[in-house]
Coordinates of N, CA and C in Angstrom, one line a residue:
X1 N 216.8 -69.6 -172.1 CA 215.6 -69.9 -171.4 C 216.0 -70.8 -170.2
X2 N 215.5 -70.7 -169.2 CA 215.8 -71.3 -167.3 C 214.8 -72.5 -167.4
X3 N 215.3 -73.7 -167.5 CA 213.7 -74.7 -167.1 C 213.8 -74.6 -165.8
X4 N 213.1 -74.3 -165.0 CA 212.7 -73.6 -163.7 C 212.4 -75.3 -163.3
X5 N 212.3 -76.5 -164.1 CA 211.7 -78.1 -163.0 C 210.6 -78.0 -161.8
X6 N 209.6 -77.4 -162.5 CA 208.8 -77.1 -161.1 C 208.3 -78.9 -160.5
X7 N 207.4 -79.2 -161.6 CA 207.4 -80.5 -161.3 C 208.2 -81.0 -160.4
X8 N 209.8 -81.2 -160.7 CA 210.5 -82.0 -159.8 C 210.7 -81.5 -158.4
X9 N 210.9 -79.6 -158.5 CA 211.2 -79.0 -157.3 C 209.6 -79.2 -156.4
X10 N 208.7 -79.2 -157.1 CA 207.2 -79.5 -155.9 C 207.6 -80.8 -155.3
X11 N 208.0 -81.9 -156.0 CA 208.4 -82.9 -155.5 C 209.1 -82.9 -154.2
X12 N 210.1 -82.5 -154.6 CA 211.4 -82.3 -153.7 C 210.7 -81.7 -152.4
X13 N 210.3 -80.7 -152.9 CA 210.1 -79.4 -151.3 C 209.1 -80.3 -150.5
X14 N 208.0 -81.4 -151.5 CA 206.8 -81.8 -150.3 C 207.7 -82.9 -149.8
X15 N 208.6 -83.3 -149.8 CA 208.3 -84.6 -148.8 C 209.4 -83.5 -147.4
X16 N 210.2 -82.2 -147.4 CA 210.0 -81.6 -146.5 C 208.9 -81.1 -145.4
X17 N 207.8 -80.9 -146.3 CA 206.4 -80.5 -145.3 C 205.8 -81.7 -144.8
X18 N 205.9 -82.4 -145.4 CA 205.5 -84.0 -144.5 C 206.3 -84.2 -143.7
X19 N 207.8 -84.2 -143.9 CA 208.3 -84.7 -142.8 C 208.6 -83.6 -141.6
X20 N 207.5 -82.2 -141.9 CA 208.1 -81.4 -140.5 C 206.7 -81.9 -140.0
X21 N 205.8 -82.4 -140.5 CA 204.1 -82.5 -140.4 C 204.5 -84.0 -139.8
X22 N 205.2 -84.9 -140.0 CA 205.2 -86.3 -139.3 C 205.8 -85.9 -137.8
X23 N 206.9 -85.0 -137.9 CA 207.5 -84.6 -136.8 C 206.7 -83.6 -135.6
X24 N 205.6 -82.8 -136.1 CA 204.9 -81.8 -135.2 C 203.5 -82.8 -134.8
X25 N 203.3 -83.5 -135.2 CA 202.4 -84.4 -134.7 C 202.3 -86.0 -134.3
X26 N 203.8 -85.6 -133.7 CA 204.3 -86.4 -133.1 C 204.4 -88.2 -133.3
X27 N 204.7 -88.2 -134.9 CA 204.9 -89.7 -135.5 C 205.9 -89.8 -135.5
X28 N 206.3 -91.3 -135.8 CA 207.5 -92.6 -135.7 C 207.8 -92.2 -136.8
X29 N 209.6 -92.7 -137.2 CA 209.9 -92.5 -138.3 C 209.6 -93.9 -139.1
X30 N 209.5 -95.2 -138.1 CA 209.2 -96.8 -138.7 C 208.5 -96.9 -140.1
X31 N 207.1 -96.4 -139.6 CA 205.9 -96.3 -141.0 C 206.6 -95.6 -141.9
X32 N 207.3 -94.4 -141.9 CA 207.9 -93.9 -143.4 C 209.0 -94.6 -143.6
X33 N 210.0 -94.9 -142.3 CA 211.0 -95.7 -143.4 C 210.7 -97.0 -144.3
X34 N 209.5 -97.7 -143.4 CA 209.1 -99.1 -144.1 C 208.4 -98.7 -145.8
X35 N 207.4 -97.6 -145.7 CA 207.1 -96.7 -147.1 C 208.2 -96.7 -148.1
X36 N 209.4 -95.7 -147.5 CA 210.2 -95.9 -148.3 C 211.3 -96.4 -149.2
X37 N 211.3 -97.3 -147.9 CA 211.9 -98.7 -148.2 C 211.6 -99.2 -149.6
X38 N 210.3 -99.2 -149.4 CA 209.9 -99.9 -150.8 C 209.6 -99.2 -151.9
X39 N 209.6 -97.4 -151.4 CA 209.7 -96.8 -152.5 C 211.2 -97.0 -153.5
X40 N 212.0 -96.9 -152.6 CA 213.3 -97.4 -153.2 C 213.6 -98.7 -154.1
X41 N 212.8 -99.5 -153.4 CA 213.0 -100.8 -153.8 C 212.6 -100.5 -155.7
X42 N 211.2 -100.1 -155.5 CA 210.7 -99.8 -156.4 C 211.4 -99.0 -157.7
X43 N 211.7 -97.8 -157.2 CA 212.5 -97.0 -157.9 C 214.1 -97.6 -158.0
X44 N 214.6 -98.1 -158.0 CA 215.8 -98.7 -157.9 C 215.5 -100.0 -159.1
X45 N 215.2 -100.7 -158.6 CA 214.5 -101.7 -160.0 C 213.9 -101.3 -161.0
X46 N 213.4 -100.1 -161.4 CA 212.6 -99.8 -162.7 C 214.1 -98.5 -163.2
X47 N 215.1 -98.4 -162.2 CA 215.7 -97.7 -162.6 C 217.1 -98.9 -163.5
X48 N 217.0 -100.1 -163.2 CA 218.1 -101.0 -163.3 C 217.3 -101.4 -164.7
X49 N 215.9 -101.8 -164.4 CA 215.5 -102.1 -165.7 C 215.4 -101.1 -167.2
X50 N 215.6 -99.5 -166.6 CA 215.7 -98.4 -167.5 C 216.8 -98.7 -168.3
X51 N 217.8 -99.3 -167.3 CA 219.3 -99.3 -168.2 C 219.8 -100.5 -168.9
X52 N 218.9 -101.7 -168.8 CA 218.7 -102.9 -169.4 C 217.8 -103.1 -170.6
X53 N 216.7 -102.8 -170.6 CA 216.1 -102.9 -171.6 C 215.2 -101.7 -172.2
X54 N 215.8 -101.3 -173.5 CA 215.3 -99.7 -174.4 C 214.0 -99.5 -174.3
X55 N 213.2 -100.7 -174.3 CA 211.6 -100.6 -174.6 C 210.6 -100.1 -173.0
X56 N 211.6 -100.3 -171.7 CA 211.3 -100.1 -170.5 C 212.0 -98.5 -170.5
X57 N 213.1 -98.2 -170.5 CA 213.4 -97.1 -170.5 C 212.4 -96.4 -171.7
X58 N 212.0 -96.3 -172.7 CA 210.9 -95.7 -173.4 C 209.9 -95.4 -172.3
X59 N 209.4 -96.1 -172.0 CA 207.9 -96.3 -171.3 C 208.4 -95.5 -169.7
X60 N 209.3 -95.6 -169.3 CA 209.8 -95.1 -168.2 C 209.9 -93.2 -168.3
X61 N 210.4 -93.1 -169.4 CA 210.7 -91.4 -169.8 C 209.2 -90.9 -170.6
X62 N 208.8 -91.8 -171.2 CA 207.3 -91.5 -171.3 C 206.5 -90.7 -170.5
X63 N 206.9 -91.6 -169.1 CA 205.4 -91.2 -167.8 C 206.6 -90.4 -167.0
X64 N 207.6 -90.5 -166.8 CA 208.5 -89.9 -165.4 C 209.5 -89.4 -166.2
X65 N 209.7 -88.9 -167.2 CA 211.2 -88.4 -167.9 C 210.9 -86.8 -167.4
X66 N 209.7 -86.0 -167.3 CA 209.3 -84.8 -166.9 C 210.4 -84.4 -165.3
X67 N 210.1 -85.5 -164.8 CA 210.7 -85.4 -163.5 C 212.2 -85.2 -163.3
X68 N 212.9 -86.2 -164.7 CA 214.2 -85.9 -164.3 C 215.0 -85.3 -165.3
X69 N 216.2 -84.9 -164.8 CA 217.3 -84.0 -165.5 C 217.6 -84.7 -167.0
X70 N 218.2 -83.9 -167.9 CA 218.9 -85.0 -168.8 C 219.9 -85.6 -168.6
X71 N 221.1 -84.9 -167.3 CA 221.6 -85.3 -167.4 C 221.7 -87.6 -166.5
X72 N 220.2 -87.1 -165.9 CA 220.3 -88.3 -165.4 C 219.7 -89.3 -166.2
X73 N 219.1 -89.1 -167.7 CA 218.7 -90.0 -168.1 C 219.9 -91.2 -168.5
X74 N 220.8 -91.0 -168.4 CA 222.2 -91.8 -168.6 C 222.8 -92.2 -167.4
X75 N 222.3 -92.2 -166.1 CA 222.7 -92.5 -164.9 C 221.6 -92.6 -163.9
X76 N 222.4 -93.0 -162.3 CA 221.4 -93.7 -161.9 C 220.4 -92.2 -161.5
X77 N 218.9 -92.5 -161.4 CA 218.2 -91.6 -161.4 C 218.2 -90.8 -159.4
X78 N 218.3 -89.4 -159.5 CA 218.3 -88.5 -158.4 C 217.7 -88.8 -157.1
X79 N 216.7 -89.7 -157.4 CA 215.5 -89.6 -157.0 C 216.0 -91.4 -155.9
X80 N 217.1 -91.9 -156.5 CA 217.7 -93.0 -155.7 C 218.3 -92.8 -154.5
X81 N 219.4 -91.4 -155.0 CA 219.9 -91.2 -154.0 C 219.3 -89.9 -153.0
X82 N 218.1 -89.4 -153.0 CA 217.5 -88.5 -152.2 C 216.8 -89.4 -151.3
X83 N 216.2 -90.6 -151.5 CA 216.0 -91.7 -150.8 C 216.4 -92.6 -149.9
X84 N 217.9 -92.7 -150.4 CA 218.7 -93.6 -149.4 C 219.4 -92.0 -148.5
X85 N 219.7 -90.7 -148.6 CA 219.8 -89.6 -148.0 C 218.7 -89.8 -146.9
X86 N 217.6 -89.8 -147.5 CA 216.2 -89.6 -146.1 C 216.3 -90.8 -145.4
X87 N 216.4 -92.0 -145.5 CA 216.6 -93.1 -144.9 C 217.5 -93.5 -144.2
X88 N 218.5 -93.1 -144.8 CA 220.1 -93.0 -143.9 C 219.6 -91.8 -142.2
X89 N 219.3 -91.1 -142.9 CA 218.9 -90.1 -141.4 C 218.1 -90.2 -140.6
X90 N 216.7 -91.0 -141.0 CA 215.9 -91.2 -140.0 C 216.1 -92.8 -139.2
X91 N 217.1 -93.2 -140.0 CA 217.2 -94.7 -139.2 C 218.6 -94.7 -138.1
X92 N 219.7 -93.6 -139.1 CA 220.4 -93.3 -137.9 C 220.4 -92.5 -136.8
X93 N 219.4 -91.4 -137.1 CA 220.2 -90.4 -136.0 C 218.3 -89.9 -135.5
X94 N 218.9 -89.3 -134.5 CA 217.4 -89.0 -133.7 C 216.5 -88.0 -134.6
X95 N 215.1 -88.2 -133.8 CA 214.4 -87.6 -134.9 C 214.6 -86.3 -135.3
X96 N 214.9 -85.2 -134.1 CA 215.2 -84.2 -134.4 C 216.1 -83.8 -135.0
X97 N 217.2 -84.6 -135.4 CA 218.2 -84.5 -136.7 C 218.3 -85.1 -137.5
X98 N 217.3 -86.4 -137.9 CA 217.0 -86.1 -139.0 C 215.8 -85.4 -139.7
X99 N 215.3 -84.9 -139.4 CA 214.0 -84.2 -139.6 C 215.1 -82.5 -139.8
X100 N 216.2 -82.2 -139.3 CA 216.1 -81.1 -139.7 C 217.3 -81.7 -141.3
X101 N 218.0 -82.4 -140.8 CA 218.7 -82.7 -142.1 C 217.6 -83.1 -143.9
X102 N 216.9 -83.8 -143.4 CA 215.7 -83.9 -144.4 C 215.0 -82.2 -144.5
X103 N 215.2 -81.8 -144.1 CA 214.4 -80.2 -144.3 C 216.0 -79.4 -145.1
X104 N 216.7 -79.6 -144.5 CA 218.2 -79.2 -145.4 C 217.9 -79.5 -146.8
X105 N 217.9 -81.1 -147.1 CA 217.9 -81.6 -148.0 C 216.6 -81.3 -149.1
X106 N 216.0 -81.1 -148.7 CA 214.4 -80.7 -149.3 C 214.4 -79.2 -149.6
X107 N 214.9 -78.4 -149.0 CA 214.2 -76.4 -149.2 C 215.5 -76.2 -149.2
X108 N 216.5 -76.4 -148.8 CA 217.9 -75.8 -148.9 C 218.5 -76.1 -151.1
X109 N 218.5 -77.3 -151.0 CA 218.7 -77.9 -152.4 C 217.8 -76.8 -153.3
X110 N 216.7 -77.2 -153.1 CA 215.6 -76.5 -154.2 C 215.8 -74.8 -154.6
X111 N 215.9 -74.2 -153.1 CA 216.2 -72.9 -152.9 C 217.9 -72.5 -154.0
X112 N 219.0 -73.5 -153.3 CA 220.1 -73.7 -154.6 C 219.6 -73.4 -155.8
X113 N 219.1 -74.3 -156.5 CA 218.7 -74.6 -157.8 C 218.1 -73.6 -158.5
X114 N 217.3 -72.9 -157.8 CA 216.2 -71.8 -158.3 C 216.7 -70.6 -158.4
X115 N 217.4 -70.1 -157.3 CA 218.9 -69.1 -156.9 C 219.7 -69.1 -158.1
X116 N 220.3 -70.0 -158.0 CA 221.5 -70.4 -158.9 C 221.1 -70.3 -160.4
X117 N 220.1 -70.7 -160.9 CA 219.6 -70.8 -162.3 C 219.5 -69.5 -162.4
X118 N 219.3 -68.2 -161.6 CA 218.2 -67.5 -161.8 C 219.3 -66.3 -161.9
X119 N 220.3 -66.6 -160.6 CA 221.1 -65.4 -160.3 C 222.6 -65.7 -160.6
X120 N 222.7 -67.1 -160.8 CA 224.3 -67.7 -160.6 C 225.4 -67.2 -162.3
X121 N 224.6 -66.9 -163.2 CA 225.8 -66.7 -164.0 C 226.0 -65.3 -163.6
X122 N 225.5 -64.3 -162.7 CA 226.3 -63.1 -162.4 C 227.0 -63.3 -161.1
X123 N 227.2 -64.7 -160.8 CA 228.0 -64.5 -159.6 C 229.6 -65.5 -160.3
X124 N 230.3 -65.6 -159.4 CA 231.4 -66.5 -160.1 C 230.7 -68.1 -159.7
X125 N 231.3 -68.9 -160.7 CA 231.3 -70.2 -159.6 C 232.2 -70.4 -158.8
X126 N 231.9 -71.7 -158.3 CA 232.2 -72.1 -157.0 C 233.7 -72.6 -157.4
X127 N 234.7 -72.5 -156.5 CA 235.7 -73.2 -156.8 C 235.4 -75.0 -156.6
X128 N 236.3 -75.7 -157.8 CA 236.2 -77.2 -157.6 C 236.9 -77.8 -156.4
X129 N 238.1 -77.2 -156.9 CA 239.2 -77.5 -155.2 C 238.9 -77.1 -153.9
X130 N 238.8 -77.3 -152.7 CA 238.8 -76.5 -151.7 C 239.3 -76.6 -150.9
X131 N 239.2 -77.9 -150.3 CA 240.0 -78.3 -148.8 C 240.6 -79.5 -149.2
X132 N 241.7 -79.2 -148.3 CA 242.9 -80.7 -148.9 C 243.2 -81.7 -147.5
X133 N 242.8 -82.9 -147.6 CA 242.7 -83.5 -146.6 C 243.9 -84.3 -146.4
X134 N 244.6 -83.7 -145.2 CA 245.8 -83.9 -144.9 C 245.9 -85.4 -144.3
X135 N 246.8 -86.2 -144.6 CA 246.8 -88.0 -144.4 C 248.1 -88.0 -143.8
X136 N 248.2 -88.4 -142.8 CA 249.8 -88.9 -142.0 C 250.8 -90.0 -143.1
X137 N 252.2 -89.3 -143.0 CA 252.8 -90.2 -144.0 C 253.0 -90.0 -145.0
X138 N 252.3 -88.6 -145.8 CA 251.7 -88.6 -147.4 C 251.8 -87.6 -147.7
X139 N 252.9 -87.7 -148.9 CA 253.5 -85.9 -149.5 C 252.1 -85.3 -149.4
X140 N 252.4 -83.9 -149.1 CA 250.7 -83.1 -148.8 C 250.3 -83.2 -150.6
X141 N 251.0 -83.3 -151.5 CA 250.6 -83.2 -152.8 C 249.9 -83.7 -153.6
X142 N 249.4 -85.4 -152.7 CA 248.9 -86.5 -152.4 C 247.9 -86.4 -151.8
X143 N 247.9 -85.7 -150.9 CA 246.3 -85.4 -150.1 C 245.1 -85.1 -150.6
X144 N 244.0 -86.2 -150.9 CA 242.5 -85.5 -152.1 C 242.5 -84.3 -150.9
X145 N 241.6 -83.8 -152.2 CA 240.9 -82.0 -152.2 C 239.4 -82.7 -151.9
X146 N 239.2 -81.9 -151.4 CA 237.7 -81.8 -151.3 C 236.9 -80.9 -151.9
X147 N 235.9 -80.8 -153.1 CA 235.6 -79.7 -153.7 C 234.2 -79.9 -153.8
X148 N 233.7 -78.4 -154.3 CA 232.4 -78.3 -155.1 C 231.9 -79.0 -156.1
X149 N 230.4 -79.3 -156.4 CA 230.1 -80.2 -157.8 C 230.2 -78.5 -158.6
X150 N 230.5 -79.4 -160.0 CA 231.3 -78.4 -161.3 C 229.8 -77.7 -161.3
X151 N 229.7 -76.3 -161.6 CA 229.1 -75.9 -162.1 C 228.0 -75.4 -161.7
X152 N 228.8 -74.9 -160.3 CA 227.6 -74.6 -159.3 C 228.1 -73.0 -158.6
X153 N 227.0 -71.7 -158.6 CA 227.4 -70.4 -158.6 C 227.6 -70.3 -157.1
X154 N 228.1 -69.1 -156.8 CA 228.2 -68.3 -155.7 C 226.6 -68.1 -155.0
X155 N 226.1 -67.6 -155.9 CA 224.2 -67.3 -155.9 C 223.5 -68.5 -155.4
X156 N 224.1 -69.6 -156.0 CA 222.9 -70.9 -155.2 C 223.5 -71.7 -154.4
X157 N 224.8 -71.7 -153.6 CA 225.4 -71.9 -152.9 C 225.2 -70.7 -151.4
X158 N 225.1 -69.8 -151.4 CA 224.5 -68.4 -150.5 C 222.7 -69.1 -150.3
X159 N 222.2 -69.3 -150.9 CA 220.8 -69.1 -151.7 C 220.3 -70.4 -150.1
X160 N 221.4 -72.0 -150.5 CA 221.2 -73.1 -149.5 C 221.8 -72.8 -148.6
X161 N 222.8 -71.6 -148.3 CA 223.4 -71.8 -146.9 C 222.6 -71.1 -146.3
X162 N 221.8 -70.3 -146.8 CA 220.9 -69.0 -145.6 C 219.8 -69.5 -145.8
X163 N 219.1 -70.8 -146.7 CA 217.8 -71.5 -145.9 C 218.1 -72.2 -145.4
X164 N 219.5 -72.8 -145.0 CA 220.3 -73.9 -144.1 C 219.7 -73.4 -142.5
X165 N 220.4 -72.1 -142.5 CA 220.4 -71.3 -141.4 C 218.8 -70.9 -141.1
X166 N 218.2 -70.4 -141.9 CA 216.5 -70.5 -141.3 C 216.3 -71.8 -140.9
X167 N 216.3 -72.4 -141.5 CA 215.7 -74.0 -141.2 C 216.3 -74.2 -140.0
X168 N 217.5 -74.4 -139.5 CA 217.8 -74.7 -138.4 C 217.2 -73.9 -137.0
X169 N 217.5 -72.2 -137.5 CA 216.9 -71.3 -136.3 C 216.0 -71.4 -135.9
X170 N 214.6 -71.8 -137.2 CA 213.4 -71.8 -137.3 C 212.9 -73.2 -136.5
X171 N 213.6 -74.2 -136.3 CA 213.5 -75.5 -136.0 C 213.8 -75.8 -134.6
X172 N 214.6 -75.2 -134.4 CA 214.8 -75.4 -132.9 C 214.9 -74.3 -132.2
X173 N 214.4 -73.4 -132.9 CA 213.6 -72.4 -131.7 C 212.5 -72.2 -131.9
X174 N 211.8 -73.1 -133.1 CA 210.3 -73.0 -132.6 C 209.7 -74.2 -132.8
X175 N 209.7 -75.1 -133.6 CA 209.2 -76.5 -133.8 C 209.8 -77.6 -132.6
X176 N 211.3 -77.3 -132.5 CA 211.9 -78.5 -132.0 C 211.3 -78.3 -130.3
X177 N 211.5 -77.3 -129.9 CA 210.4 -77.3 -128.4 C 208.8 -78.3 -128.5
X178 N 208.4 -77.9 -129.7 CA 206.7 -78.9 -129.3 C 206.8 -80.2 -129.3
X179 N 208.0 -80.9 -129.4 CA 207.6 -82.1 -129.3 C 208.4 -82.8 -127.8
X180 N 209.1 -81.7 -127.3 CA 210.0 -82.1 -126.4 C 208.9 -82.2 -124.6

């Protein structure tokens, strides 16, 4: 049986539609980063307190455990680092890239997940190894690899790179003009 996480995937894909909706009606990224600032803040402390005290982590998987993986119930929760991802891009880089990287990150991921679960054990997985990053000075044997996370198909790896590719065509040949 597939747990399809719809819960968490509605999650995921809406703060995409807000952020193409903040971006087509021409808002500041300030007001959301200050939002999420303290969504972080928030989520980051009740995630510190999850792993400190049993009776908070109870109460914590109680009301929000629907939302996350199992395997995050033993680490820091997903939802930390999709936060500091959207904040990292709207504080560094202009709106129009981060708004399309937050749209990557939002419908490309989900699209993976859903792909992958659905189609990926008839495809191979992904290799772990891939690219070996060559360092001056340093038997090449020595050089880290750069790889795939384990356990991730052919199917949902295709699945994110061709909503990668809509999102981007879709974005600046048709959204990224209305605000310019």
């Amino acid at each position: 049986k597939i747990d399809w996480e719809i819960p968490r995937k509605t999650l995921h894909s809406s703060i995409g539609f807000l952020t193409l909706s903040l971006y087509v009606n021409g808002g500041t990224p300030q007001p959301v980063i200050v939002v999420l600032t303290g969504t972080l803040a928030i989520v980051a402390s009740a995630d510190f307190l999850r792993f400190r005290f049993s009776t908070f982590e109870t109460l914590y998987e109680t009301f929000l455990g629907f939302l996350m993986r199992e395997s995050e119930k033993h680490k820091i929760n997903g939802v930390v680092w999709y936060l500091i991802g959207v904040l990292f891009a709207l504080y560094f880089y202009p709106m129009d890239i981060a708004v399309v990287a937050i749209l990557i990150l939002s419908w490309a991921d989900t699209a993976a997940s859903t792909i992958g679960r659905l189609y990926g054990r008839y495809t191979p997985a992904l290799p772990s190894r891939v690219l070996r990053i060559p360092i001056p000075f340093v038997k090449a044997r020595y050089h880290p690899r750069l790889g795939f996370a384990s356990r991730k198909s052919t199917a949902g790896f295709m699945a994110a790179a061709l909503t990668g590719l809509v999102i981007t065509t879709s974005f600046w040949g048709y959204f990224g003009p209305l605000r310019a």
